[in-house]
mmCIF file with all atom_site columns, C-alpha atoms in Angstrom:
data_model
loop_
_atom_site.group_PDB
_atom_site.id
_atom_site.type_symbol
_atom_site.label_atom_id
_atom_site.label_alt_id
_atom_site.label_comp_id
_atom_site.label_asym_id
_atom_site.label_entity_id
_atom_site.label_seq_id
_atom_site.pdbx_PDB_ins_code
_atom_site.Cartn_x
_atom_site.Cartn_y
_atom_site.Cartn_z
_atom_site.occupancy
_atom_site.B_iso_or_equiv
_atom_site.pdbx_formal_charge
_atom_site.auth_seq_id
_atom_site.auth_comp_id
_atom_site.auth_asym_id
_atom_site.auth_atom_id
_atom_site.pdbx_PDB_model_num
ATOM 1   C CA . MET A 1 1   ? 132.813 34.310 89.527  1.00 0.00 ? 155 MET A CA 1
ATOM 2   C CA . VAL A 1 2   ? 136.591 34.292 89.854  1.00 0.00 ? 156 VAL A CA 1
ATOM 3   C CA . THR A 1 3   ? 138.801 34.423 92.894  1.00 0.00 ? 157 THR A CA 1
ATOM 4   C CA . ALA A 1 4   ? 141.688 36.764 92.503  1.00 0.00 ? 158 ALA A CA 1
ATOM 5   C CA . SER A 1 5   ? 145.360 36.117 93.294  1.00 0.00 ? 159 SER A CA 1
ATOM 6   C CA . ASN A 1 6   ? 147.024 37.561 96.451  1.00 0.00 ? 160 ASN A CA 1
ATOM 7   C CA . SER A 1 7   ? 149.470 39.873 94.699  1.00 0.00 ? 161 SER A CA 1
ATOM 8   C CA . PRO A 1 8   ? 148.600 43.398 95.920  1.00 0.00 ? 162 PRO A CA 1
ATOM 9   C CA . MET A 1 9   ? 148.273 46.534 93.752  1.00 0.00 ? 163 MET A CA 1
ATOM 10  C CA . ARG A 1 10  ? 148.175 50.008 95.146  1.00 0.00 ? 164 ARG A CA 1
ATOM 11  C CA . PHE A 1 11  ? 145.416 52.304 94.159  1.00 0.00 ? 165 PHE A CA 1
ATOM 12  C CA . ASP A 1 12  ? 147.729 54.541 92.241  1.00 0.00 ? 166 ASP A CA 1
ATOM 13  C CA . ASN A 1 13  ? 149.099 51.519 90.218  1.00 0.00 ? 167 ASN A CA 1
ATOM 14  C CA . LEU A 1 14  ? 145.513 50.390 89.641  1.00 0.00 ? 168 LEU A CA 1
ATOM 15  C CA . LEU A 1 15  ? 144.541 53.822 88.202  1.00 0.00 ? 169 LEU A CA 1
ATOM 16  C CA . ASP A 1 16  ? 147.634 53.939 86.091  1.00 0.00 ? 170 ASP A CA 1
ATOM 17  C CA . GLN A 1 17  ? 146.666 50.565 84.520  1.00 0.00 ? 171 GLN A CA 1
ATOM 18  C CA . CYS A 1 18  ? 143.211 51.793 83.926  1.00 0.00 ? 172 CYS A CA 1
ATOM 19  C CA . ARG A 1 19  ? 144.540 54.845 82.129  1.00 0.00 ? 173 ARG A CA 1
ATOM 20  C CA . ALA A 1 20  ? 146.780 52.552 79.987  1.00 0.00 ? 174 ALA A CA 1
ATOM 21  C CA . PHE A 1 21  ? 143.848 50.446 78.684  1.00 0.00 ? 175 PHE A CA 1
ATOM 22  C CA . PRO A 1 22  ? 143.251 50.530 74.941  1.00 0.00 ? 176 PRO A CA 1
ATOM 23  C CA . ASP A 1 23  ? 140.330 52.649 73.715  1.00 0.00 ? 177 ASP A CA 1
ATOM 24  C CA . GLU A 1 24  ? 137.799 49.830 74.064  1.00 0.00 ? 178 GLU A CA 1
ATOM 25  C CA . PRO A 1 25  ? 138.848 47.528 77.056  1.00 0.00 ? 179 PRO A CA 1
ATOM 26  C CA . THR A 1 26  ? 137.410 44.112 76.987  1.00 0.00 ? 180 THR A CA 1
ATOM 27  C CA . LEU A 1 27  ? 135.646 42.086 79.726  1.00 0.00 ? 181 LEU A CA 1
ATOM 28  C CA . LYS A 1 28  ? 138.644 39.895 79.866  1.00 0.00 ? 182 LYS A CA 1
ATOM 29  C CA . GLN A 1 29  ? 141.121 42.817 80.303  1.00 0.00 ? 183 GLN A CA 1
ATOM 30  C CA . VAL A 1 30  ? 138.928 44.488 83.057  1.00 0.00 ? 184 VAL A CA 1
ATOM 31  C CA . GLY A 1 31  ? 138.773 40.993 84.839  1.00 0.00 ? 185 GLY A CA 1
ATOM 32  C CA . GLN A 1 32  ? 142.506 40.543 84.596  1.00 0.00 ? 186 GLN A CA 1
ATOM 33  C CA . LEU A 1 33  ? 143.035 43.967 86.163  1.00 0.00 ? 187 LEU A CA 1
ATOM 34  C CA . LEU A 1 34  ? 140.597 43.186 89.026  1.00 0.00 ? 188 LEU A CA 1
ATOM 35  C CA . GLU A 1 35  ? 142.461 39.947 89.682  1.00 0.00 ? 189 GLU A CA 1
ATOM 36  C CA . THR A 1 36  ? 145.518 41.864 90.743  1.00 0.00 ? 190 THR A CA 1
ATOM 37  C CA . ALA A 1 37  ? 143.672 44.640 92.686  1.00 0.00 ? 191 ALA A CA 1
ATOM 38  C CA . SER A 1 38  ? 144.188 44.076 96.426  1.00 0.00 ? 192 SER A CA 1
ATOM 39  C CA . MET A 1 39  ? 144.237 47.277 98.473  1.00 0.00 ? 193 MET A CA 1
ATOM 40  C CA . ASP A 1 40  ? 145.402 47.605 102.071 1.00 0.00 ? 194 ASP A CA 1
ATOM 41  C CA . ASP A 1 41  ? 143.070 48.719 104.702 1.00 0.00 ? 195 ASP A CA 1
ATOM 42  C CA . ALA A 1 42  ? 144.424 52.238 104.993 1.00 0.00 ? 196 ALA A CA 1
ATOM 43  C CA . GLU A 1 43  ? 144.032 52.880 101.276 1.00 0.00 ? 197 GLU A CA 1
ATOM 44  C CA . VAL A 1 44  ? 140.510 51.614 101.381 1.00 0.00 ? 198 VAL A CA 1
ATOM 45  C CA . ALA A 1 45  ? 139.514 53.430 104.586 1.00 0.00 ? 199 ALA A CA 1
ATOM 46  C CA . HIS A 1 46  ? 140.886 56.703 103.083 1.00 0.00 ? 200 HIS A CA 1
ATOM 47  C CA . ARG A 1 47  ? 138.539 56.397 100.116 1.00 0.00 ? 201 ARG A CA 1
ATOM 48  C CA . GLN A 1 48  ? 135.373 54.949 101.643 1.00 0.00 ? 202 GLN A CA 1
ATOM 49  C CA . VAL A 1 49  ? 132.143 56.993 101.465 1.00 0.00 ? 203 VAL A CA 1
ATOM 50  C CA . SER A 1 50  ? 129.220 55.640 103.456 1.00 0.00 ? 204 SER A CA 1
ATOM 51  C CA . ASP A 1 51  ? 125.638 56.650 102.648 1.00 0.00 ? 205 ASP A CA 1
ATOM 52  C CA . PRO A 1 52  ? 123.106 54.946 104.890 1.00 0.00 ? 206 PRO A CA 1
ATOM 53  C CA . SER A 1 53  ? 120.273 56.551 102.908 1.00 0.00 ? 207 SER A CA 1
ATOM 54  C CA . ARG A 1 54  ? 121.346 54.408 99.840  1.00 0.00 ? 208 ARG A CA 1
ATOM 55  C CA . PRO A 1 55  ? 122.417 50.860 99.292  1.00 0.00 ? 209 PRO A CA 1
ATOM 56  C CA . TYR A 1 56  ? 125.963 51.999 99.096  1.00 0.00 ? 210 TYR A CA 1
ATOM 57  C CA . GLY A 1 57  ? 128.166 55.167 99.163  1.00 0.00 ? 211 GLY A CA 1
ATOM 58  C CA . ARG A 1 58  ? 130.080 55.787 96.008  1.00 0.00 ? 212 ARG A CA 1
ATOM 59  C CA . HIS A 1 59  ? 133.663 57.140 95.596  1.00 0.00 ? 213 HIS A CA 1
ATOM 60  C CA . VAL A 1 60  ? 134.557 57.547 91.898  1.00 0.00 ? 214 VAL A CA 1
ATOM 61  C CA . LEU A 1 61  ? 138.268 56.971 91.655  1.00 0.00 ? 215 LEU A CA 1
ATOM 62  C CA . LEU A 1 62  ? 138.556 57.561 87.927  1.00 0.00 ? 216 LEU A CA 1
ATOM 63  C CA . ALA A 1 63  ? 136.226 58.475 85.132  1.00 0.00 ? 217 ALA A CA 1
ATOM 64  C CA . THR A 1 64  ? 137.519 58.848 81.613  1.00 0.00 ? 218 THR A CA 1
ATOM 65  C CA . ASP A 1 65  ? 136.051 58.350 78.124  1.00 0.00 ? 219 ASP A CA 1
ATOM 66  C CA . LYS A 1 66  ? 137.237 54.732 78.184  1.00 0.00 ? 220 LYS A CA 1
ATOM 67  C CA . ILE A 1 67  ? 137.067 53.577 81.785  1.00 0.00 ? 221 ILE A CA 1
ATOM 68  C CA . GLU A 1 68  ? 135.457 54.086 85.113  1.00 0.00 ? 222 GLU A CA 1
ATOM 69  C CA . ALA A 1 69  ? 136.733 52.924 88.516  1.00 0.00 ? 223 ALA A CA 1
ATOM 70  C CA . MET A 1 70  ? 134.506 53.250 91.669  1.00 0.00 ? 224 MET A CA 1
ATOM 71  C CA . LEU A 1 71  ? 134.766 52.056 95.324  1.00 0.00 ? 225 LEU A CA 1
ATOM 72  C CA . ALA A 1 72  ? 131.470 51.252 96.968  1.00 0.00 ? 226 ALA A CA 1
ATOM 73  C CA . THR A 1 73  ? 130.893 51.101 100.708 1.00 0.00 ? 227 THR A CA 1
ATOM 74  C CA . TRP A 1 74  ? 127.690 49.108 101.330 1.00 0.00 ? 228 TRP A CA 1
ATOM 75  C CA . THR A 1 75  ? 124.976 49.826 103.804 1.00 0.00 ? 229 THR A CA 1
ATOM 76  C CA . PRO A 1 76  ? 124.526 46.557 105.836 1.00 0.00 ? 230 PRO A CA 1
ATOM 77  C CA . ARG A 1 77  ? 121.761 44.188 104.619 1.00 0.00 ? 231 ARG A CA 1
ATOM 78  C CA . THR A 1 78  ? 120.368 46.603 102.062 1.00 0.00 ? 232 THR A CA 1
ATOM 79  C CA . TRP A 1 79  ? 119.755 45.371 98.570  1.00 0.00 ? 233 TRP A CA 1
ATOM 80  C CA . CYS A 1 80  ? 120.585 47.607 95.573  1.00 0.00 ? 234 CYS A CA 1
ATOM 81  C CA . ALA A 1 81  ? 117.978 47.532 92.903  1.00 0.00 ? 235 ALA A CA 1
ATOM 82  C CA . PRO A 1 82  ? 118.235 44.956 90.028  1.00 0.00 ? 236 PRO A CA 1
ATOM 83  C CA . HIS A 1 83  ? 120.101 46.805 87.299  1.00 0.00 ? 237 HIS A CA 1
ATOM 84  C CA . ASP A 1 84  ? 122.264 46.501 84.155  1.00 0.00 ? 238 ASP A CA 1
ATOM 85  C CA . HIS A 1 85  ? 125.098 48.876 83.203  1.00 0.00 ? 239 HIS A CA 1
ATOM 86  C CA . GLY A 1 86  ? 123.679 50.223 79.937  1.00 0.00 ? 240 GLY A CA 1
ATOM 87  C CA . GLY A 1 87  ? 125.698 47.796 77.758  1.00 0.00 ? 241 GLY A CA 1
ATOM 88  C CA . SER A 1 88  ? 129.019 48.534 79.396  1.00 0.00 ? 242 SER A CA 1
ATOM 89  C CA . VAL A 1 89  ? 131.304 45.633 80.460  1.00 0.00 ? 243 VAL A CA 1
ATOM 90  C CA . GLY A 1 90  ? 133.214 45.509 83.694  1.00 0.00 ? 244 GLY A CA 1
ATOM 91  C CA . GLY A 1 91  ? 133.555 43.748 86.976  1.00 0.00 ? 245 GLY A CA 1
ATOM 92  C CA . VAL A 1 92  ? 133.376 43.941 90.765  1.00 0.00 ? 246 VAL A CA 1
ATOM 93  C CA . ARG A 1 93  ? 136.057 42.843 93.107  1.00 0.00 ? 247 ARG A CA 1
ATOM 94  C CA . ILE A 1 94  ? 135.000 42.184 96.767  1.00 0.00 ? 248 ILE A CA 1
ATOM 95  C CA . LEU A 1 95  ? 137.686 43.983 98.760  1.00 0.00 ? 249 LEU A CA 1
ATOM 96  C CA . ARG A 1 96  ? 136.209 43.451 102.244 1.00 0.00 ? 250 ARG A CA 1
ATOM 97  C CA . GLY A 1 97  ? 133.272 41.552 103.563 1.00 0.00 ? 251 GLY A CA 1
ATOM 98  C CA . ARG A 1 98  ? 130.801 39.184 102.192 1.00 0.00 ? 252 ARG A CA 1
ATOM 99  C CA . ALA A 1 99  ? 127.792 39.858 99.781  1.00 0.00 ? 253 ALA A CA 1
ATOM 100 C CA . ARG A 1 100 ? 124.738 38.179 98.349  1.00 0.00 ? 254 ARG A CA 1
ATOM 101 C CA . HIS A 1 101 ? 124.618 38.468 94.658  1.00 0.00 ? 255 HIS A CA 1
ATOM 102 C CA . ARG A 1 102 ? 121.599 37.729 92.397  1.00 0.00 ? 256 ARG A CA 1
ATOM 103 C CA . VAL A 1 103 ? 121.500 37.359 88.546  1.00 0.00 ? 257 VAL A CA 1
ATOM 104 C CA . PHE A 1 104 ? 118.236 37.887 86.701  1.00 0.00 ? 258 PHE A CA 1
ATOM 105 C CA . ARG A 1 105 ? 117.000 37.524 83.199  1.00 0.00 ? 259 ARG A CA 1
ATOM 106 C CA . ILE A 1 106 ? 113.987 39.264 81.654  1.00 0.00 ? 260 ILE A CA 1
ATOM 107 C CA . ALA A 1 107 ? 111.243 36.765 80.410  1.00 0.00 ? 261 ALA A CA 1
ATOM 108 C CA . ASP A 1 108 ? 107.593 37.502 79.625  1.00 0.00 ? 262 ASP A CA 1
ATOM 109 C CA . GLY A 1 109 ? 108.059 41.142 80.703  1.00 0.00 ? 263 GLY A CA 1
ATOM 110 C CA . ALA A 1 110 ? 109.190 40.328 84.215  1.00 0.00 ? 264 ALA A CA 1
ATOM 111 C CA . LEU A 1 111 ? 112.454 39.786 86.074  1.00 0.00 ? 265 LEU A CA 1
ATOM 112 C CA . LYS A 1 112 ? 113.195 36.069 86.756  1.00 0.00 ? 266 LYS A CA 1
ATOM 113 C CA . LEU A 1 113 ? 115.878 35.060 89.286  1.00 0.00 ? 267 LEU A CA 1
ATOM 114 C CA . VAL A 1 114 ? 118.474 32.914 87.579  1.00 0.00 ? 268 VAL A CA 1
ATOM 115 C CA . LYS A 1 115 ? 121.181 32.561 90.323  1.00 0.00 ? 269 LYS A CA 1
ATOM 116 C CA . GLU A 1 116 ? 121.844 33.643 93.788  1.00 0.00 ? 270 GLU A CA 1
ATOM 117 C CA . GLU A 1 117 ? 125.271 33.208 95.354  1.00 0.00 ? 271 GLU A CA 1
ATOM 118 C CA . THR A 1 118 ? 127.405 34.332 98.281  1.00 0.00 ? 272 THR A CA 1
ATOM 119 C CA . VAL A 1 119 ? 130.624 36.214 97.228  1.00 0.00 ? 273 VAL A CA 1
ATOM 120 C CA . GLU A 1 120 ? 133.479 36.937 99.521  1.00 0.00 ? 274 GLU A CA 1
ATOM 121 C CA . ALA A 1 121 ? 136.667 39.129 99.767  1.00 0.00 ? 275 ALA A CA 1
ATOM 122 C CA . GLY A 1 122 ? 138.875 38.279 96.805  1.00 0.00 ? 276 GLY A CA 1
ATOM 123 C CA . ASP A 1 123 ? 136.056 37.159 94.541  1.00 0.00 ? 277 ASP A CA 1
ATOM 124 C CA . ILE A 1 124 ? 135.409 38.917 91.200  1.00 0.00 ? 278 ILE A CA 1
ATOM 125 C CA . LEU A 1 125 ? 132.073 39.283 89.458  1.00 0.00 ? 279 LEU A CA 1
ATOM 126 C CA . ARG A 1 126 ? 132.399 39.772 85.688  1.00 0.00 ? 280 ARG A CA 1
ATOM 127 C CA . CYS A 1 127 ? 129.582 41.924 84.378  1.00 0.00 ? 281 CYS A CA 1
ATOM 128 C CA . GLY A 1 128 ? 128.829 41.405 80.684  1.00 0.00 ? 282 GLY A CA 1
ATOM 129 C CA . PRO A 1 129 ? 126.905 43.878 78.508  1.00 0.00 ? 283 PRO A CA 1
ATOM 130 C CA . SER A 1 130 ? 123.518 42.360 79.177  1.00 0.00 ? 284 SER A CA 1
ATOM 131 C CA . LEU A 1 131 ? 123.904 41.307 82.910  1.00 0.00 ? 285 LEU A CA 1
ATOM 132 C CA . VAL A 1 132 ? 120.966 42.206 85.159  1.00 0.00 ? 286 VAL A CA 1
ATOM 133 C CA . HIS A 1 133 ? 122.005 41.763 88.810  1.00 0.00 ? 287 HIS A CA 1
ATOM 134 C CA . GLN A 1 134 ? 121.733 42.957 92.419  1.00 0.00 ? 288 GLN A CA 1
ATOM 135 C CA . MET A 1 135 ? 123.818 42.821 95.523  1.00 0.00 ? 289 MET A CA 1
ATOM 136 C CA . ARG A 1 136 ? 123.769 43.455 99.214  1.00 0.00 ? 290 ARG A CA 1
ATOM 137 C CA . ALA A 1 137 ? 126.186 43.372 102.157 1.00 0.00 ? 291 ALA A CA 1
ATOM 138 C CA . ASP A 1 138 ? 125.674 40.111 103.900 1.00 0.00 ? 292 ASP A CA 1
ATOM 139 C CA . GLU A 1 139 ? 127.161 41.397 107.112 1.00 0.00 ? 293 GLU A CA 1
ATOM 140 C CA . ASP A 1 140 ? 128.167 44.695 108.620 1.00 0.00 ? 294 ASP A CA 1
ATOM 141 C CA . GLU A 1 141 ? 131.019 45.590 106.213 1.00 0.00 ? 295 GLU A CA 1
ATOM 142 C CA . LEU A 1 142 ? 131.186 45.256 102.521 1.00 0.00 ? 296 LEU A CA 1
ATOM 143 C CA . VAL A 1 143 ? 133.562 47.259 100.286 1.00 0.00 ? 297 VAL A CA 1
ATOM 144 C CA . THR A 1 144 ? 133.697 46.568 96.578  1.00 0.00 ? 298 THR A CA 1
ATOM 145 C CA . LEU A 1 145 ? 135.953 47.925 93.739  1.00 0.00 ? 299 LEU A CA 1
ATOM 146 C CA . HIS A 1 146 ? 134.010 48.382 90.408  1.00 0.00 ? 300 HIS A CA 1
ATOM 147 C CA . VAL A 1 147 ? 135.809 48.885 87.024  1.00 0.00 ? 301 VAL A CA 1
ATOM 148 C CA . TYR A 1 148 ? 133.749 49.366 83.920  1.00 0.00 ? 302 TYR A CA 1
ATOM 149 C CA . ALA A 1 149 ? 134.828 49.966 80.304  1.00 0.00 ? 303 ALA A CA 1
ATOM 150 C CA . GLY A 1 150 ? 132.770 52.787 79.073  1.00 0.00 ? 304 GLY A CA 1
ATOM 151 C CA . PRO A 1 151 ? 132.084 54.833 81.132  1.00 0.00 ? 305 PRO A CA 1
ATOM 152 C CA . ILE A 1 152 ? 128.624 53.873 82.067  1.00 0.00 ? 306 ILE A CA 1
ATOM 153 C CA . GLU A 1 153 ? 126.415 56.434 80.314  1.00 0.00 ? 307 GLU A CA 1
ATOM 154 C CA . PHE A 1 154 ? 123.092 55.016 81.662  1.00 0.00 ? 308 PHE A CA 1
ATOM 155 C CA . MET A 1 155 ? 121.728 52.178 83.538  1.00 0.00 ? 309 MET A CA 1
ATOM 156 C CA . ARG A 1 156 ? 118.397 50.370 83.532  1.00 0.00 ? 310 ARG A CA 1
ATOM 157 C CA . VAL A 1 157 ? 117.102 50.090 87.191  1.00 0.00 ? 311 VAL A CA 1
ATOM 158 C CA . TYR A 1 158 ? 114.119 47.796 87.832  1.00 0.00 ? 312 TYR A CA 1
ATOM 159 C CA . GLU A 1 159 ? 111.733 48.618 90.744  1.00 0.00 ? 313 GLU A CA 1
ATOM 160 C CA . GLU A 1 160 ? 107.995 47.723 91.375  1.00 0.00 ? 314 GLU A CA 1
ATOM 161 C CA . GLY A 1 161 ? 107.429 46.370 87.810  1.00 0.00 ? 315 GLY A CA 1
ATOM 162 C CA . LYS A 1 162 ? 108.896 49.480 86.167  1.00 0.00 ? 316 LYS A CA 1
ATOM 163 C CA . THR A 1 163 ? 112.012 50.150 84.226  1.00 0.00 ? 317 THR A CA 1
ATOM 164 C CA . PHE A 1 164 ? 113.863 53.410 85.118  1.00 0.00 ? 318 PHE A CA 1
ATOM 165 C CA . ILE A 1 165 ? 116.570 54.698 82.840  1.00 0.00 ? 319 ILE A CA 1
ATOM 166 C CA . VAL A 1 166 ? 119.024 56.609 85.117  1.00 0.00 ? 320 VAL A CA 1
ATOM 167 C CA . ASP A 1 167 ? 122.149 58.454 84.638  1.00 0.00 ? 321 ASP A CA 1
ATOM 168 C CA . GLY A 1 168 ? 125.233 56.334 84.822  1.00 0.00 ? 322 GLY A CA 1
ATOM 169 C CA . GLY A 1 169 ? 126.555 58.310 87.755  1.00 0.00 ? 323 GLY A CA 1
ATOM 170 C CA . CYS A 1 170 ? 123.391 57.585 89.780  1.00 0.00 ? 324 CYS A CA 1
ATOM 171 C CA . GLY A 1 171 ? 124.170 54.198 91.270  1.00 0.00 ? 325 GLY A CA 1
ATOM 172 C CA . ALA A 1 172 ? 121.926 51.070 91.463  1.00 0.00 ? 326 ALA A CA 1
ATOM 173 C CA . TRP A 1 173 ? 118.802 52.708 92.720  1.00 0.00 ? 327 TRP A CA 1
ATOM 174 C CA . VAL A 1 174 ? 115.959 54.905 91.576  1.00 0.00 ? 328 VAL A CA 1
ATOM 175 C CA . PRO A 1 175 ? 116.928 58.474 92.403  1.00 0.00 ? 329 PRO A CA 1
ATOM 176 C CA . HIS A 1 176 ? 113.413 59.665 93.709  1.00 0.00 ? 330 HIS A CA 1
ATOM 177 C CA . ASP A 1 177 ? 115.171 62.420 95.529  1.00 0.00 ? 331 ASP A CA 1
ATOM 178 C CA . GLU A 1 178 ? 117.295 63.501 92.515  1.00 0.00 ? 332 GLU A CA 1
ATOM 179 C CA . PRO A 1 179 ? 114.944 63.663 89.550  1.00 0.00 ? 333 PRO A CA 1
ATOM 180 C CA . ALA A 1 180 ? 117.804 65.228 87.351  1.00 0.00 ? 334 ALA A CA 1
ATOM 181 C CA . LEU A 1 181 ? 119.396 61.771 87.391  1.00 0.00 ? 335 LEU A CA 1
ATOM 182 C CA . LEU A 1 182 ? 116.265 60.049 86.029  1.00 0.00 ? 336 LEU A CA 1
ATOM 183 C CA . ARG A 1 183 ? 115.984 60.074 82.288  1.00 0.00 ? 337 ARG A CA 1
ATOM 184 C CA . GLU A 1 184 ? 112.969 57.788 81.477  1.00 0.00 ? 338 GLU A CA 1
ATOM 185 C CA . VAL A 1 185 ? 110.330 55.577 83.150  1.00 0.00 ? 339 VAL A CA 1
ATOM 186 C CA . HIS A 1 186 ? 108.647 52.641 81.594  1.00 0.00 ? 340 HIS A CA 1
ATOM 187 C CA . ALA A 1 187 ? 105.542 51.080 83.073  1.00 0.00 ? 341 ALA A CA 1
ATOM 188 C CA . HIS A 1 188 ? 106.845 47.572 82.317  1.00 0.00 ? 342 HIS A CA 1
ATOM 189 C CA . ILE A 1 189 ? 109.970 45.669 82.910  1.00 0.00 ? 343 ILE A CA 1
ATOM 190 C CA . GLY A 1 190 ? 111.232 45.060 79.307  1.00 0.00 ? 344 GLY A CA 1
#
């Protein structure tokens, strides 16, 4: 986890920098971009999408063949499912609020908790290609900015001892109510 600097960047500037990335942005480049991303309350509020039926509401800011940027507005105290990002690299910047963040590894066909931490506004989580993690809002408001090199074509989502391969536009949950987003189900974790 990295704590970002306080130099603000407007959403339009952020998206312009995303568009200017090379064809295959690195984790380091995405992390450096997130370190300068600090949005004012009006910009964030204008783009927030709540979805109390999900762990978070998603507002895709940019989706190209090389980068995806998304704003998440979290449902209070609701965990997203443990998931990876289908091999994509990226990062999460906590814009407002505080979150619990868990990191897992797969061992002997099961998820094993490796680390649990509290992250706060200004903190950045770097998401390598094999990271399996999960988050939740630790209080009433959590807003996060996600930037991924890719875009994310699919994700592995883990629930009840099963591995679900979901469309990259799904979010970190099993889309039981949207079967078109579900690509595969495996009866074991690995």
